[in-house]
Amino acid sequence: MAAKVVVNGYVVGMIQTNVYFLHREGEREAVLVDPADHGSALTDEAERLGLKITSILLTHAHFDHIGGVKEMVQRTGAKVYISELEQRLIHDTDANLSAEYRNPKTVEPDVLLRDGETVTLAGMNIRCISTPGHTEGSCCYYIEETGRNSGKPCPPILLSGDTLFEESVGRTDFPTGSMSALVRSVREKLFTLPDDTLVYPGHGGMTQIGHEKQFNAMV
């Protein structure tokens, strides 16, 4: 079995967005999820950790999740991945809310992912799960095989963006949002994952699928 997946988390930007570096233990190649802002500083941090960012995964295209993309791509040459359903927000600065904060941002992804599509990045098999609701193109990224720690299998990992939070869910009052769609996404797509799945959300603290099934009153 491959080495365990290591997750380094940082809180970045004015909306306190969680940014994650993921890599196999002992390996240099890494994936970054949702570079919220300060792309150059995030690249510096990756280099300090001895990591090379080769891929950027976006859970959705709101300004507080894409703010650092351009700088990171310029510095690293990393390829950018996002759901194929998020094409309005990647180009519309009003819909992605960046114009409202007088710092318009757009994204030019290299790869548009389909629901259920699995890509192998930095030695990790990462599945895109389409979870419309927070935005119509919101998605989560699921890593089922995460290696072993002290001889025991590590639990699966879910990067949930702004779909699922600790005992809460993302807002749906922004362009293309829908609470009914979000609830369906969580119940039908995320709550079918193993209970021990570690959830790394776009904001706030870490949680687990089993805990959310029991205590998340929003769904």
GROMACS .gro file of N, CA and C in nm, residues 65-157:
model
  279
   65HIS      N    1  -1.202   3.149  -0.276
   65HIS     CA    2  -1.140   3.017  -0.300
   65HIS      C    3  -1.047   3.019  -0.421
   66ILE      N    4  -1.051   3.127  -0.500
   66ILE     CA    5  -0.970   3.132  -0.622
   66ILE      C    6  -0.869   3.246  -0.622
   67GLY      N    7  -0.866   3.327  -0.516
   67GLY     CA    8  -0.787   3.450  -0.516
   67GLY      C    9  -0.639   3.431  -0.540
   68GLY      N   10  -0.583   3.318  -0.501
   68GLY     CA   11  -0.440   3.296  -0.516
   68GLY      C   12  -0.401   3.213  -0.637
   69VAL      N   13  -0.500   3.176  -0.720
   69VAL     CA   14  -0.472   3.084  -0.831
   69VAL      C   15  -0.371   3.141  -0.929
   70LYS      N   16  -0.395   3.264  -0.974
   70LYS     CA   17  -0.310   3.321  -1.080
   70LYS      C   18  -0.163   3.325  -1.037
   71GLU      N   19  -0.137   3.375  -0.916
   71GLU     CA   20   0.001   3.383  -0.869
   71GLU      C   21   0.065   3.244  -0.859
   72MET      N   22  -0.012   3.148  -0.808
   72MET     CA   23   0.043   3.013  -0.793
   72MET      C   24   0.076   2.951  -0.927
   73VAL      N   25  -0.012   2.969  -1.023
   73VAL     CA   26   0.013   2.913  -1.156
   73VAL      C   27   0.137   2.977  -1.218
   74GLN      N   28   0.149   3.109  -1.201
   74GLN     CA   29   0.267   3.177  -1.255
   74GLN      C   30   0.396   3.126  -1.192
   75ARG      N   31   0.392   3.096  -1.064
   75ARG     CA   32   0.511   3.051  -0.993
   75ARG      C   33   0.541   2.903  -1.016
   76THR      N   34   0.436   2.820  -1.026
   76THR     CA   35   0.456   2.675  -1.024
   76THR      C   36   0.425   2.605  -1.155
   77GLY      N   37   0.343   2.668  -1.240
   77GLY     CA   38   0.299   2.600  -1.361
   77GLY      C   39   0.197   2.491  -1.336
   78ALA      N   40   0.139   2.489  -1.217
   78ALA     CA   41   0.042   2.384  -1.180
   78ALA      C   42  -0.081   2.390  -1.270
   79LYS      N   43  -0.140   2.274  -1.295
   79LYS     CA   44  -0.265   2.266  -1.369
   79LYS      C   45  -0.383   2.286  -1.275
   80VAL      N   46  -0.485   2.354  -1.325
   80VAL     CA   47  -0.602   2.389  -1.244
   80VAL      C   48  -0.720   2.302  -1.284
   81TYR      N   49  -0.785   2.240  -1.183
   81TYR     CA   50  -0.899   2.150  -1.202
   81TYR      C   51  -1.022   2.208  -1.134
   82ILE      N   52  -1.138   2.196  -1.200
   82ILE     CA   53  -1.264   2.239  -1.141
   82ILE      C   54  -1.376   2.162  -1.210
   83SER      N   55  -1.492   2.158  -1.147
   83SER     CA   56  -1.607   2.090  -1.206
   83SER      C   57  -1.650   2.157  -1.336
   84GLU      N   58  -1.691   2.076  -1.431
   84GLU     CA   59  -1.738   2.130  -1.559
   84GLU      C   60  -1.866   2.210  -1.544
   85LEU      N   61  -1.935   2.196  -1.430
   85LEU     CA   62  -2.061   2.266  -1.407
   85LEU      C   63  -2.041   2.407  -1.350
   86GLU      N   64  -1.916   2.447  -1.325
   86GLU     CA   65  -1.889   2.576  -1.261
   86GLU      C   66  -1.842   2.681  -1.361
   87GLN      N   67  -1.874   2.662  -1.488
   87GLN     CA   68  -1.817   2.748  -1.591
   87GLN      C   69  -1.871   2.891  -1.587
   88ARG      N   70  -1.992   2.912  -1.534
   88ARG     CA   71  -2.040   3.050  -1.525
   88ARG      C   72  -1.955   3.131  -1.427
   89LEU      N   73  -1.930   3.074  -1.309
   89LEU     CA   74  -1.863   3.151  -1.204
   89LEU      C   75  -1.715   3.175  -1.233
   90ILE      N   76  -1.652   3.088  -1.310
   90ILE     CA   77  -1.510   3.108  -1.334
   90ILE      C   78  -1.485   3.232  -1.419
   91HIS      N   79  -1.587   3.275  -1.495
   91HIS     CA   80  -1.569   3.389  -1.584
   91HIS      C   81  -1.651   3.511  -1.544
   92ASP      N   82  -1.742   3.499  -1.451
   92ASP     CA   83  -1.836   3.606  -1.415
   92ASP      C   84  -1.798   3.664  -1.278
   93THR      N   85  -1.740   3.783  -1.278
   93THR     CA   86  -1.692   3.842  -1.154
   93THR      C   87  -1.804   3.889  -1.063
   94ASP      N   88  -1.923   3.908  -1.118
   94ASP     CA   89  -2.039   3.939  -1.032
   94ASP      C   90  -2.088   3.812  -0.964
   95ALA      N   91  -2.101   3.705  -1.041
   95ALA     CA   92  -2.151   3.580  -0.984
   95ALA      C   93  -2.054   3.519  -0.884
   96ASN      N   94  -1.924   3.535  -0.906
   96ASN     CA   95  -1.829   3.477  -0.811
   96ASN      C   96  -1.794   3.572  -0.697
   97LEU      N   97  -1.862   3.688  -0.696
   97LEU     CA   98  -1.858   3.784  -0.585
   97LEU      C   99  -1.729   3.865  -0.577
   98SER      N  100  -1.635   3.844  -0.668
   98SER     CA  101  -1.509   3.918  -0.659
   98SER      C  102  -1.526   4.065  -0.695
   99ALA      N  103  -1.618   4.097  -0.786
   99ALA     CA  104  -1.641   4.237  -0.822
   99ALA      C  105  -1.694   4.316  -0.703
  100GLU      N  106  -1.775   4.251  -0.621
  100GLU     CA  107  -1.832   4.318  -0.504
  100GLU      C  108  -1.723   4.368  -0.409
  101TYR      N  109  -1.611   4.299  -0.406
  101TYR     CA  110  -1.501   4.337  -0.318
  101TYR      C  111  -1.391   4.413  -0.394
  102ARG      N  112  -1.426   4.464  -0.513
  102ARG     CA  113  -1.338   4.549  -0.594
  102ARG      C  114  -1.203   4.484  -0.623
  103ASN      N  115  -1.208   4.354  -0.638
  103ASN     CA  116  -1.086   4.280  -0.674
  103ASN      C  117  -1.126   4.168  -0.769
  104PRO      N  118  -1.172   4.204  -0.890
  104PRO     CA  119  -1.228   4.103  -0.980
  104PRO      C  120  -1.131   3.991  -1.013
  105LYS      N  121  -1.180   3.868  -1.002
  105LYS     CA  122  -1.099   3.749  -1.027
  105LYS      C  123  -1.172   3.655  -1.121
  106THR      N  124  -1.098   3.601  -1.215
  106THR     CA  125  -1.150   3.495  -1.300
  106THR      C  126  -1.047   3.381  -1.300
  107VAL      N  127  -1.089   3.267  -1.352
  107VAL     CA  128  -1.002   3.149  -1.356
  107VAL      C  129  -1.009   3.086  -1.494
  108GLU      N  130  -0.896   3.042  -1.543
  108GLU     CA  131  -0.892   2.965  -1.668
  108GLU      C  132  -0.843   2.825  -1.634
  109PRO      N  133  -0.934   2.732  -1.607
  109PRO     CA  134  -0.893   2.597  -1.569
  109PRO      C  135  -0.832   2.521  -1.687
  110ASP      N  136  -0.746   2.429  -1.652
  110ASP     CA  137  -0.687   2.341  -1.753
  110ASP      C  138  -0.772   2.216  -1.776
  111VAL      N  139  -0.841   2.172  -1.669
  111VAL     CA  140  -0.918   2.048  -1.676
  111VAL      C  141  -1.055   2.071  -1.613
  112LEU      N  142  -1.161   2.036  -1.686
  112LEU     CA  143  -1.297   2.039  -1.634
  112LEU      C  144  -1.338   1.896  -1.600
  113LEU      N  145  -1.375   1.874  -1.477
  113LEU     CA  146  -1.401   1.739  -1.428
  113LEU      C  147  -1.550   1.706  -1.431
  114ARG      N  148  -1.578   1.582  -1.465
  114ARG     CA  149  -1.714   1.531  -1.462
  114ARG      C  150  -1.745   1.470  -1.325
  115ASP      N  151  -1.872   1.465  -1.291
  115ASP     CA  152  -1.914   1.400  -1.168
  115ASP      C  153  -1.870   1.254  -1.168
  116GLY      N  154  -1.802   1.213  -1.063
  116GLY     CA  155  -1.756   1.075  -1.052
  116GLY      C  156  -1.622   1.048  -1.117
  117GLU      N  157  -1.566   1.146  -1.187
  117GLU     CA  158  -1.438   1.125  -1.254
  117GLU      C  159  -1.324   1.118  -1.152
  118THR      N  160  -1.233   1.024  -1.172
  118THR     CA  161  -1.117   1.009  -1.085
  118THR      C  162  -0.992   1.047  -1.161
  119VAL      N  163  -0.910   1.131  -1.097
  119VAL     CA  164  -0.781   1.169  -1.155
  119VAL      C  165  -0.671   1.127  -1.057
  120THR      N  166  -0.558   1.090  -1.109
  120THR     CA  167  -0.443   1.054  -1.026
  120THR      C  168  -0.345   1.169  -1.027
  121LEU      N  169  -0.328   1.231  -0.910
  121LEU     CA  170  -0.244   1.349  -0.895
  121LEU      C  171  -0.153   1.327  -0.775
  122ALA      N  172  -0.025   1.351  -0.792
  122ALA     CA  173   0.073   1.337  -0.684
  122ALA      C  174   0.061   1.201  -0.615
  123GLY      N  175   0.034   1.098  -0.694
  123GLY     CA  176   0.025   0.963  -0.639
  123GLY      C  177  -0.103   0.933  -0.564
  124MET      N  178  -0.204   1.021  -0.576
  124MET     CA  179  -0.332   1.000  -0.507
  124MET      C  180  -0.443   0.989  -0.609
  125ASN      N  181  -0.532   0.892  -0.590
  125ASN     CA  182  -0.651   0.879  -0.674
  125ASN      C  183  -0.761   0.964  -0.612
  126ILE      N  184  -0.799   1.070  -0.681
  126ILE     CA  185  -0.890   1.171  -0.627
  126ILE      C  186  -1.016   1.174  -0.713
  127ARG      N  187  -1.131   1.150  -0.647
  127ARG     CA  188  -1.259   1.147  -0.719
  127ARG      C  189  -1.335   1.276  -0.701
  128CYS      N  190  -1.381   1.332  -0.811
  128CYS     CA  191  -1.465   1.451  -0.809
  128CYS      C  192  -1.610   1.409  -0.785
  129ILE      N  193  -1.671   1.465  -0.681
  129ILE     CA  194  -1.811   1.439  -0.651
  129ILE      C  195  -1.888   1.569  -0.670
  130SER      N  196  -1.974   1.574  -0.769
  130SER     CA  197  -2.053   1.694  -0.794
  130SER      C  198  -2.155   1.713  -0.683
  131THR      N  199  -2.152   1.831  -0.618
  131THR     CA  200  -2.243   1.858  -0.505
  131THR      C  201  -2.306   1.995  -0.522
  132PRO      N  202  -2.395   2.012  -0.621
  132PRO     CA  203  -2.458   2.143  -0.640
  132PRO      C  204  -2.536   2.188  -0.517
  133GLY      N  205  -2.541   2.318  -0.498
  133GLY     CA  206  -2.615   2.373  -0.385
  133GLY      C  207  -2.557   2.506  -0.340
  134HIS      N  208  -2.434   2.504  -0.291
  134HIS     CA  209  -2.366   2.629  -0.257
  134HIS      C  210  -2.350   2.712  -0.384
  135THR      N  211  -2.303   2.648  -0.489
  135THR     CA  212  -2.312   2.698  -0.627
  135THR      C  213  -2.351   2.578  -0.712
  136GLU      N  214  -2.394   2.606  -0.835
  136GLU     CA  215  -2.438   2.493  -0.919
  136GLU      C  216  -2.323   2.401  -0.956
  137GLY      N  217  -2.201   2.454  -0.955
  137GLY     CA  218  -2.087   2.372  -0.991
  137GLY      C  219  -1.998   2.332  -0.875
  138SER      N  220  -2.048   2.347  -0.753
  138SER     CA  221  -1.969   2.304  -0.637
  138SER      C  222  -1.939   2.156  -0.646
  139CYS      N  223  -1.820   2.118  -0.601
  139CYS     CA  224  -1.787   1.977  -0.595
  139CYS      C  225  -1.701   1.950  -0.473
  140CYS      N  226  -1.690   1.824  -0.437
  140CYS     CA  227  -1.601   1.779  -0.331
  140CYS      C  228  -1.501   1.682  -0.391
  141TYR      N  229  -1.390   1.662  -0.323
  141TYR     CA  230  -1.286   1.570  -0.370
  141TYR      C  231  -1.265   1.462  -0.265
  142TYR      N  232  -1.272   1.337  -0.310
  142TYR     CA  233  -1.270   1.222  -0.220
  142TYR      C  234  -1.148   1.135  -0.249
  143ILE      N  235  -1.074   1.104  -0.145
  143ILE     CA  236  -0.958   1.014  -0.157
  143ILE      C  237  -0.987   0.893  -0.068
  144GLU      N  238  -1.014   0.780  -0.130
  144GLU     CA  239  -1.053   0.661  -0.055
  144GLU      C  240  -0.931   0.591   0.004
  145GLU      N  241  -0.825   0.576  -0.076
  145GLU     CA  242  -0.706   0.504  -0.031
  145GLU      C  243  -0.603   0.606   0.016
  146THR      N  244  -0.584   0.612   0.147
  146THR     CA  245  -0.498   0.716   0.205
  146THR      C  246  -0.377   0.658   0.278
  147GLY      N  247  -0.345   0.531   0.251
  147GLY     CA  248  -0.226   0.471   0.308
  147GLY      C  249  -0.249   0.413   0.447
  148ARG      N  250  -0.139   0.386   0.516
  148ARG     CA  251  -0.145   0.323   0.649
  148ARG      C  252  -0.063   0.404   0.749
  149ASN      N  253  -0.106   0.399   0.874
  149ASN     CA  254  -0.034   0.464   0.983
  149ASN      C  255  -0.020   0.364   1.097
  150SER      N  256   0.103   0.334   1.136
  150SER     CA  257   0.130   0.233   1.239
  150SER      C  258   0.065   0.099   1.204
  151GLY      N  259   0.067   0.067   1.076
  151GLY     CA  260   0.016  -0.060   1.029
  151GLY      C  261  -0.133  -0.065   1.005
  152LYS      N  262  -0.206   0.040   1.043
  152LYS     CA  263  -0.352   0.042   1.026
  152LYS      C  264  -0.390   0.133   0.910
  153PRO      N  265  -0.494   0.096   0.836
  153PRO     CA  266  -0.538   0.182   0.725
  153PRO      C  267  -0.583   0.318   0.776
  154CYS      N  268  -0.542   0.423   0.709
  154CYS     CA  269  -0.589   0.557   0.742
  154CYS      C  270  -0.730   0.576   0.685
  155PRO      N  271  -0.813   0.658   0.749
  155PRO     CA  272  -0.949   0.678   0.699
  155PRO      C  273  -0.949   0.757   0.568
  156PRO      N  274  -1.056   0.744   0.492
  156PRO     CA  275  -1.069   0.823   0.369
  156PRO      C  276  -1.073   0.972   0.402
  157ILE      N  277  -1.051   1.053   0.299
  157ILE     CA  278  -1.049   1.198   0.314
  157ILE      C  279  -1.147   1.260   0.215
   0.00000   0.00000   0.00000
